[in-house]
Amino acid sequence: MKPLSCIIVDDEPLAVKLLESYVAKTPGLTQLASFTDSINALNAVREQKPDLLFLDIQMPNMDGMELAHSLPEETRVIFTTAFKEYAFESYEVNALDFLLKPIRYNKFLAAVEKARKLQMPQPDSTQPSTPNTVFIRVDSEWRNIDINSIVYVSGMKDYAMFYLEGEHKPLITHLTMKAIESMLPASRFLRIHRSYIIAVDKIKKVDRNDCVYIGNEIIHVPEGYQDTFRYFIEGRSF
């Protein structure tokens, strides 16, 4: 797979240097240029057509939203800003991701991985679709679980508890949360805590303290997961 190319645009030189350092240590990501001026950046993007544009929003002359509306179709935008109120507006330009400053490397890397997945060849539509069930080992037998029945999964060390609709007790299996996260479809399940993966369509409500009400559980979303969770909520809000 060919490396992803990128351009960085931010009117703060320190922010540019941070992103440049992140690009430099990320395998498969190549920096074409960086700019502190949006007008010059737009000309370069149109000429070089990078795969990714790391783009600040509040800038002089032309702000990031205006620039994003003028990009070549093949360039995907990852917004980098200190203002979370722009998250919903970023959907209007089909932004790939929205990173809040100060940007941590793990968040940066996750955004790049999204772009990498888009670069991968799409599966043949004539092939069988993803199964709607998964097998998990419970005690000495294998249980075939309907994915649609999963409300949430909680983990403790190397064990996980599957809470299902219509089941009074969870199914306990020897699996890590990382393995379960890779097993469940990302479009329907979201990890909101080190120890919790939830079915997003089963959320009852989210209160102002970032507590998720789901099933019979109230789960507080910790700081490390709040940006991703709020971005998801705002993207599905009226």
Short mmCIF file of N, CA and C in Angstrom, two decimals, residues 34-176:
data_model
loop_
_atom_site.label_atom_id
_atom_site.label_comp_id
_atom_site.label_asym_id
_atom_site.label_seq_id
_atom_site.Cartn_x
_atom_site.Cartn_y
_atom_site.Cartn_z
N SER A 34 4.01 22.34 4.79
CA SER A 34 3.24 22.91 5.90
C SER A 34 3.13 24.41 5.68
N PHE A 35 2.01 24.99 6.15
CA PHE A 35 1.73 26.40 5.92
C PHE A 35 1.11 27.02 7.16
N THR A 36 1.41 28.31 7.35
CA THR A 36 0.72 29.10 8.38
C THR A 36 -0.26 30.07 7.73
N ASP A 37 -0.32 30.05 6.41
CA ASP A 37 -1.22 30.92 5.65
C ASP A 37 -2.17 30.07 4.81
N SER A 38 -3.47 30.27 4.95
CA SER A 38 -4.45 29.42 4.28
C SER A 38 -4.50 29.62 2.77
N ILE A 39 -4.25 30.84 2.29
CA ILE A 39 -4.29 31.11 0.84
C ILE A 39 -3.19 30.34 0.12
N ASN A 40 -1.96 30.44 0.63
CA ASN A 40 -0.86 29.69 0.04
C ASN A 40 -1.09 28.19 0.16
N ALA A 41 -1.68 27.79 1.27
CA ALA A 41 -1.95 26.37 1.47
C ALA A 41 -2.93 25.84 0.43
N LEU A 42 -3.97 26.60 0.14
CA LEU A 42 -4.97 26.16 -0.83
C LEU A 42 -4.34 25.95 -2.21
N ASN A 43 -3.49 26.86 -2.62
CA ASN A 43 -2.81 26.72 -3.92
C ASN A 43 -1.97 25.45 -3.96
N ALA A 44 -1.26 25.18 -2.86
CA ALA A 44 -0.41 23.99 -2.80
C ALA A 44 -1.24 22.71 -2.82
N VAL A 45 -2.36 22.73 -2.10
CA VAL A 45 -3.22 21.55 -2.06
C VAL A 45 -3.79 21.25 -3.45
N ARG A 46 -4.20 22.28 -4.16
CA ARG A 46 -4.75 22.08 -5.50
C ARG A 46 -3.70 21.53 -6.46
N GLU A 47 -2.44 21.94 -6.27
CA GLU A 47 -1.37 21.46 -7.15
C GLU A 47 -0.90 20.05 -6.78
N GLN A 48 -0.72 19.81 -5.49
CA GLN A 48 -0.10 18.55 -5.05
C GLN A 48 -1.11 17.46 -4.71
N LYS A 49 -2.35 17.85 -4.45
CA LYS A 49 -3.43 16.90 -4.16
C LYS A 49 -3.02 15.83 -3.13
N PRO A 50 -2.75 16.26 -1.90
CA PRO A 50 -2.39 15.29 -0.86
C PRO A 50 -3.58 14.42 -0.48
N ASP A 51 -3.28 13.29 0.12
CA ASP A 51 -4.36 12.42 0.62
C ASP A 51 -5.06 13.04 1.82
N LEU A 52 -4.27 13.71 2.68
CA LEU A 52 -4.79 14.26 3.93
C LEU A 52 -4.39 15.71 4.10
N LEU A 53 -5.28 16.47 4.72
CA LEU A 53 -4.99 17.85 5.09
C LEU A 53 -5.30 18.03 6.57
N PHE A 54 -4.25 18.28 7.38
CA PHE A 54 -4.44 18.61 8.79
C PHE A 54 -4.68 20.11 8.85
N LEU A 55 -5.90 20.49 9.22
CA LEU A 55 -6.35 21.86 8.98
C LEU A 55 -6.91 22.52 10.23
N ASP A 56 -6.30 23.64 10.64
CA ASP A 56 -6.84 24.46 11.72
C ASP A 56 -8.09 25.18 11.19
N ILE A 57 -8.97 25.63 12.08
CA ILE A 57 -10.20 26.28 11.64
C ILE A 57 -10.11 27.80 11.76
N GLN A 58 -9.73 28.29 12.91
CA GLN A 58 -9.66 29.75 13.10
C GLN A 58 -8.32 30.28 12.60
N MET A 59 -8.34 30.88 11.39
CA MET A 59 -7.14 31.45 10.78
C MET A 59 -7.51 32.75 10.07
N PRO A 60 -6.55 33.67 9.92
CA PRO A 60 -6.82 34.93 9.21
C PRO A 60 -7.01 34.70 7.71
N ASN A 61 -7.55 35.70 7.03
CA ASN A 61 -7.78 35.69 5.58
C ASN A 61 -8.87 34.69 5.16
N MET A 62 -8.59 33.43 5.30
CA MET A 62 -9.57 32.40 4.96
C MET A 62 -9.55 31.36 6.07
N ASP A 63 -10.70 31.14 6.71
CA ASP A 63 -10.69 30.17 7.81
C ASP A 63 -10.74 28.74 7.26
N GLY A 64 -10.55 27.78 8.17
CA GLY A 64 -10.45 26.39 7.74
C GLY A 64 -11.70 25.85 7.08
N MET A 65 -12.87 26.28 7.53
CA MET A 65 -14.11 25.81 6.92
C MET A 65 -14.21 26.28 5.47
N GLU A 66 -13.86 27.54 5.23
CA GLU A 66 -13.88 28.06 3.86
C GLU A 66 -12.90 27.30 2.98
N LEU A 67 -11.71 27.05 3.50
CA LEU A 67 -10.71 26.33 2.74
C LEU A 67 -11.19 24.92 2.42
N ALA A 68 -11.80 24.27 3.39
CA ALA A 68 -12.27 22.88 3.20
C ALA A 68 -13.28 22.77 2.07
N HIS A 69 -14.11 23.80 1.89
CA HIS A 69 -15.10 23.78 0.81
C HIS A 69 -14.47 23.91 -0.57
N SER A 70 -13.18 24.27 -0.63
CA SER A 70 -12.52 24.51 -1.91
C SER A 70 -11.50 23.43 -2.27
N LEU A 71 -11.50 22.33 -1.55
CA LEU A 71 -10.47 21.31 -1.73
C LEU A 71 -10.77 20.35 -2.89
N PRO A 72 -9.74 19.75 -3.47
CA PRO A 72 -9.96 18.67 -4.43
C PRO A 72 -10.69 17.51 -3.76
N GLU A 73 -11.46 16.79 -4.52
CA GLU A 73 -12.31 15.72 -3.96
C GLU A 73 -11.49 14.64 -3.27
N GLU A 74 -10.28 14.37 -3.78
CA GLU A 74 -9.49 13.26 -3.24
C GLU A 74 -8.79 13.60 -1.93
N THR A 75 -8.78 14.85 -1.52
CA THR A 75 -8.12 15.25 -0.26
C THR A 75 -9.11 15.20 0.89
N ARG A 76 -8.79 14.39 1.91
CA ARG A 76 -9.64 14.27 3.08
C ARG A 76 -9.12 15.20 4.19
N VAL A 77 -10.05 15.79 4.93
CA VAL A 77 -9.71 16.79 5.95
C VAL A 77 -9.75 16.19 7.35
N ILE A 78 -8.71 16.47 8.12
CA ILE A 78 -8.71 16.21 9.56
C ILE A 78 -8.55 17.57 10.23
N PHE A 79 -9.63 18.06 10.85
CA PHE A 79 -9.58 19.36 11.49
C PHE A 79 -8.80 19.30 12.80
N THR A 80 -8.01 20.34 13.05
CA THR A 80 -7.25 20.46 14.30
C THR A 80 -7.58 21.82 14.90
N THR A 81 -8.24 21.83 16.03
CA THR A 81 -8.72 23.10 16.59
C THR A 81 -8.85 23.03 18.10
N ALA A 82 -8.87 24.18 18.73
CA ALA A 82 -9.08 24.25 20.18
C ALA A 82 -10.54 24.48 20.53
N PHE A 83 -11.42 24.53 19.51
CA PHE A 83 -12.81 24.91 19.74
C PHE A 83 -13.75 23.77 19.33
N LYS A 84 -14.26 23.03 20.33
CA LYS A 84 -15.08 21.86 20.05
C LYS A 84 -16.44 22.22 19.44
N GLU A 85 -16.85 23.50 19.55
CA GLU A 85 -18.15 23.89 18.99
C GLU A 85 -18.19 23.78 17.47
N TYR A 86 -17.02 23.60 16.83
CA TYR A 86 -17.00 23.45 15.37
C TYR A 86 -17.25 22.00 14.94
N ALA A 87 -17.36 21.08 15.89
CA ALA A 87 -17.45 19.66 15.53
C ALA A 87 -18.63 19.37 14.62
N PHE A 88 -19.80 19.89 14.95
CA PHE A 88 -20.98 19.60 14.13
C PHE A 88 -20.83 20.20 12.73
N GLU A 89 -20.31 21.42 12.64
CA GLU A 89 -20.14 22.08 11.34
C GLU A 89 -19.17 21.30 10.45
N SER A 90 -18.23 20.57 11.06
CA SER A 90 -17.25 19.83 10.27
C SER A 90 -17.90 18.74 9.44
N TYR A 91 -19.07 18.27 9.85
CA TYR A 91 -19.77 17.24 9.08
C TYR A 91 -20.24 17.78 7.73
N GLU A 92 -20.44 19.09 7.63
CA GLU A 92 -20.92 19.67 6.39
C GLU A 92 -19.90 19.52 5.26
N VAL A 93 -18.63 19.42 5.61
CA VAL A 93 -17.59 19.26 4.60
C VAL A 93 -17.05 17.84 4.59
N ASN A 94 -17.79 16.93 5.23
CA ASN A 94 -17.42 15.51 5.25
C ASN A 94 -16.01 15.29 5.79
N ALA A 95 -15.71 15.96 6.90
CA ALA A 95 -14.39 15.83 7.51
C ALA A 95 -14.16 14.39 7.96
N LEU A 96 -12.93 13.92 7.80
CA LEU A 96 -12.59 12.56 8.21
C LEU A 96 -12.53 12.44 9.73
N ASP A 97 -12.01 13.48 10.39
CA ASP A 97 -11.92 13.46 11.85
C ASP A 97 -11.80 14.89 12.36
N PHE A 98 -11.90 15.03 13.68
CA PHE A 98 -11.93 16.33 14.35
C PHE A 98 -11.09 16.19 15.61
N LEU A 99 -9.89 16.75 15.62
CA LEU A 99 -8.96 16.61 16.74
C LEU A 99 -8.91 17.90 17.56
N LEU A 100 -9.18 17.78 18.85
CA LEU A 100 -9.15 18.93 19.73
C LEU A 100 -7.75 19.16 20.30
N LYS A 101 -7.30 20.40 20.26
CA LYS A 101 -6.02 20.77 20.86
C LYS A 101 -6.15 20.84 22.38
N PRO A 102 -5.12 20.48 23.13
CA PRO A 102 -3.84 19.95 22.67
C PRO A 102 -3.99 18.52 22.14
N ILE A 103 -3.45 18.26 20.98
CA ILE A 103 -3.64 16.98 20.30
C ILE A 103 -2.62 15.96 20.81
N ARG A 104 -3.13 14.84 21.26
CA ARG A 104 -2.25 13.76 21.71
C ARG A 104 -1.95 12.82 20.54
N TYR A 105 -0.80 12.18 20.60
CA TYR A 105 -0.37 11.35 19.47
C TYR A 105 -1.32 10.19 19.21
N ASN A 106 -1.88 9.58 20.26
CA ASN A 106 -2.78 8.44 20.04
C ASN A 106 -4.02 8.86 19.26
N LYS A 107 -4.52 10.09 19.50
CA LYS A 107 -5.68 10.59 18.74
C LYS A 107 -5.29 10.87 17.29
N PHE A 108 -4.11 11.45 17.11
CA PHE A 108 -3.59 11.70 15.77
C PHE A 108 -3.47 10.40 14.99
N LEU A 109 -2.89 9.39 15.63
CA LEU A 109 -2.66 8.11 14.97
C LEU A 109 -3.99 7.44 14.60
N ALA A 110 -4.99 7.55 15.47
CA ALA A 110 -6.30 6.96 15.18
C ALA A 110 -6.94 7.61 13.96
N ALA A 111 -6.77 8.92 13.82
CA ALA A 111 -7.31 9.63 12.66
C ALA A 111 -6.61 9.18 11.37
N VAL A 112 -5.30 8.99 11.44
CA VAL A 112 -4.55 8.52 10.27
C VAL A 112 -5.00 7.11 9.88
N GLU A 113 -5.28 6.28 10.88
CA GLU A 113 -5.73 4.91 10.59
C GLU A 113 -7.08 4.91 9.87
N LYS A 114 -7.93 5.88 10.20
CA LYS A 114 -9.20 6.00 9.47
C LYS A 114 -8.94 6.24 7.99
N ALA A 115 -8.01 7.13 7.71
CA ALA A 115 -7.66 7.43 6.31
C ALA A 115 -7.05 6.21 5.64
N ARG A 116 -6.25 5.47 6.37
CA ARG A 116 -5.61 4.29 5.80
C ARG A 116 -6.65 3.23 5.42
N LYS A 117 -7.68 3.09 6.25
CA LYS A 117 -8.74 2.12 5.95
C LYS A 117 -9.50 2.52 4.70
N LEU A 118 -9.70 3.82 4.49
CA LEU A 118 -10.38 4.28 3.29
C LEU A 118 -9.55 4.00 2.04
N GLN A 119 -8.24 3.95 2.21
CA GLN A 119 -7.33 3.70 1.10
C GLN A 119 -7.32 2.23 0.68
N MET A 120 -7.72 1.35 1.61
CA MET A 120 -7.69 -0.09 1.33
C MET A 120 -8.76 -0.46 0.32
N PRO A 121 -8.52 -1.47 -0.52
CA PRO A 121 -9.53 -1.91 -1.49
C PRO A 121 -10.80 -2.34 -0.80
N GLN A 122 -11.94 -1.93 -1.36
CA GLN A 122 -13.22 -2.29 -0.79
C GLN A 122 -13.57 -3.74 -1.15
N PRO A 123 -14.24 -4.46 -0.26
CA PRO A 123 -14.59 -5.85 -0.55
C PRO A 123 -15.57 -5.94 -1.70
N ASP A 124 -15.49 -7.06 -2.41
CA ASP A 124 -16.40 -7.32 -3.53
C ASP A 124 -17.83 -7.41 -3.01
N SER A 125 -18.72 -6.59 -3.55
CA SER A 125 -20.11 -6.56 -3.07
C SER A 125 -20.84 -7.86 -3.35
N THR A 126 -20.26 -8.73 -4.24
CA THR A 126 -20.91 -10.00 -4.54
C THR A 126 -20.59 -11.05 -3.49
N GLN A 127 -19.59 -10.74 -2.64
CA GLN A 127 -19.23 -11.68 -1.59
C GLN A 127 -20.25 -11.64 -0.46
N PRO A 128 -20.35 -12.71 0.34
CA PRO A 128 -21.30 -12.73 1.45
C PRO A 128 -21.05 -11.58 2.41
N SER A 129 -22.10 -11.01 2.96
CA SER A 129 -21.98 -9.89 3.89
C SER A 129 -21.46 -10.37 5.24
N THR A 130 -21.07 -9.42 6.08
CA THR A 130 -20.56 -9.74 7.40
C THR A 130 -21.64 -10.47 8.21
N PRO A 131 -21.29 -11.58 8.86
CA PRO A 131 -22.29 -12.34 9.63
C PRO A 131 -22.92 -11.48 10.72
N ASN A 132 -24.17 -11.78 11.05
CA ASN A 132 -24.87 -11.06 12.11
C ASN A 132 -24.75 -11.75 13.46
N THR A 133 -23.95 -12.81 13.51
CA THR A 133 -23.75 -13.52 14.77
C THR A 133 -22.26 -13.74 15.01
N VAL A 134 -21.91 -13.94 16.29
CA VAL A 134 -20.54 -14.28 16.65
C VAL A 134 -20.57 -15.43 17.65
N PHE A 135 -19.56 -16.27 17.61
CA PHE A 135 -19.44 -17.36 18.57
C PHE A 135 -18.52 -16.93 19.71
N ILE A 136 -18.96 -17.15 20.94
CA ILE A 136 -18.09 -16.95 22.09
C ILE A 136 -18.14 -18.19 22.97
N ARG A 137 -17.03 -18.48 23.59
CA ARG A 137 -16.95 -19.67 24.44
C ARG A 137 -17.40 -19.33 25.86
N VAL A 138 -18.44 -20.00 26.33
CA VAL A 138 -18.96 -19.81 27.68
C VAL A 138 -18.88 -21.14 28.40
N ASP A 139 -18.06 -21.17 29.46
CA ASP A 139 -17.76 -22.43 30.16
C ASP A 139 -17.18 -23.42 29.16
N SER A 140 -17.83 -24.55 28.93
CA SER A 140 -17.26 -25.57 28.04
C SER A 140 -17.99 -25.67 26.71
N GLU A 141 -18.79 -24.65 26.38
CA GLU A 141 -19.54 -24.71 25.13
C GLU A 141 -19.42 -23.39 24.37
N TRP A 142 -19.73 -23.45 23.07
CA TRP A 142 -19.74 -22.27 22.22
C TRP A 142 -21.15 -21.76 22.08
N ARG A 143 -21.33 -20.46 22.34
CA ARG A 143 -22.65 -19.84 22.18
C ARG A 143 -22.63 -18.96 20.94
N ASN A 144 -23.65 -19.11 20.10
CA ASN A 144 -23.79 -18.28 18.91
C ASN A 144 -24.69 -17.10 19.26
N ILE A 145 -24.11 -15.89 19.28
CA ILE A 145 -24.83 -14.70 19.76
C ILE A 145 -25.23 -13.83 18.58
N ASP A 146 -26.47 -13.40 18.59
CA ASP A 146 -26.94 -12.41 17.62
C ASP A 146 -26.33 -11.06 18.00
N ILE A 147 -25.56 -10.46 17.09
CA ILE A 147 -24.92 -9.18 17.38
C ILE A 147 -25.94 -8.11 17.75
N ASN A 148 -27.13 -8.18 17.14
CA ASN A 148 -28.17 -7.18 17.42
C ASN A 148 -28.68 -7.24 18.85
N SER A 149 -28.45 -8.37 19.53
CA SER A 149 -28.95 -8.51 20.90
C SER A 149 -27.97 -7.97 21.94
N ILE A 150 -26.74 -7.63 21.53
CA ILE A 150 -25.74 -7.14 22.48
C ILE A 150 -26.07 -5.71 22.88
N VAL A 151 -26.19 -5.47 24.18
CA VAL A 151 -26.45 -4.13 24.71
C VAL A 151 -25.11 -3.45 25.02
N TYR A 152 -24.28 -4.13 25.79
CA TYR A 152 -22.92 -3.64 26.05
C TYR A 152 -22.05 -4.79 26.53
N VAL A 153 -20.77 -4.56 26.53
CA VAL A 153 -19.80 -5.53 27.00
C VAL A 153 -18.92 -4.85 28.04
N SER A 154 -18.71 -5.50 29.15
CA SER A 154 -17.79 -4.97 30.16
C SER A 154 -16.64 -5.95 30.36
N GLY A 155 -15.47 -5.42 30.67
CA GLY A 155 -14.30 -6.26 30.79
C GLY A 155 -13.60 -6.12 32.12
N MET A 156 -12.94 -7.20 32.51
CA MET A 156 -12.12 -7.20 33.72
C MET A 156 -10.93 -8.11 33.47
N LYS A 157 -9.75 -7.51 33.32
CA LYS A 157 -8.53 -8.22 32.96
C LYS A 157 -8.74 -8.99 31.66
N ASP A 158 -8.65 -10.33 31.69
CA ASP A 158 -8.77 -11.11 30.45
C ASP A 158 -10.15 -11.73 30.29
N TYR A 159 -11.13 -11.23 31.04
CA TYR A 159 -12.49 -11.74 30.94
C TYR A 159 -13.44 -10.63 30.50
N ALA A 160 -14.50 -11.04 29.81
CA ALA A 160 -15.50 -10.07 29.36
C ALA A 160 -16.89 -10.61 29.64
N MET A 161 -17.80 -9.68 29.93
CA MET A 161 -19.20 -10.04 30.20
C MET A 161 -20.08 -9.41 29.13
N PHE A 162 -20.79 -10.25 28.39
CA PHE A 162 -21.71 -9.80 27.35
C PHE A 162 -23.11 -9.66 27.95
N TYR A 163 -23.64 -8.45 27.93
CA TYR A 163 -25.00 -8.19 28.41
C TYR A 163 -25.92 -8.15 27.20
N LEU A 164 -26.88 -9.07 27.17
CA LEU A 164 -27.75 -9.24 26.00
C LEU A 164 -29.19 -8.91 26.34
N GLU A 165 -29.92 -8.46 25.35
CA GLU A 165 -31.36 -8.23 25.52
C GLU A 165 -32.04 -9.57 25.81
N GLY A 166 -32.93 -9.57 26.81
CA GLY A 166 -33.68 -10.78 27.14
C GLY A 166 -32.94 -11.75 28.03
N GLU A 167 -31.69 -11.43 28.40
CA GLU A 167 -30.91 -12.31 29.29
C GLU A 167 -30.77 -11.63 30.64
N HIS A 168 -31.06 -12.36 31.71
CA HIS A 168 -30.96 -11.78 33.05
C HIS A 168 -29.53 -11.71 33.55
N LYS A 169 -28.71 -12.66 33.11
CA LYS A 169 -27.31 -12.68 33.54
C LYS A 169 -26.40 -12.53 32.33
N PRO A 170 -25.24 -11.90 32.53
CA PRO A 170 -24.31 -11.76 31.40
C PRO A 170 -23.65 -13.09 31.05
N LEU A 171 -23.20 -13.20 29.81
CA LEU A 171 -22.40 -14.35 29.39
C LEU A 171 -20.93 -13.98 29.61
N ILE A 172 -20.24 -14.82 30.36
CA ILE A 172 -18.84 -14.54 30.71
C ILE A 172 -17.93 -15.39 29.85
N THR A 173 -16.94 -14.75 29.25
CA THR A 173 -16.02 -15.46 28.37
C THR A 173 -14.59 -14.95 28.58
N HIS A 174 -13.64 -15.77 28.17
CA HIS A 174 -12.23 -15.42 28.33
C HIS A 174 -11.77 -14.69 27.07
N LEU A 175 -11.93 -13.38 27.05
CA LEU A 175 -11.55 -12.55 25.92
C LEU A 175 -11.11 -11.18 26.43
N THR A 176 -10.18 -10.54 25.74
CA THR A 176 -9.79 -9.18 26.08
C THR A 176 -10.71 -8.19 25.39
#
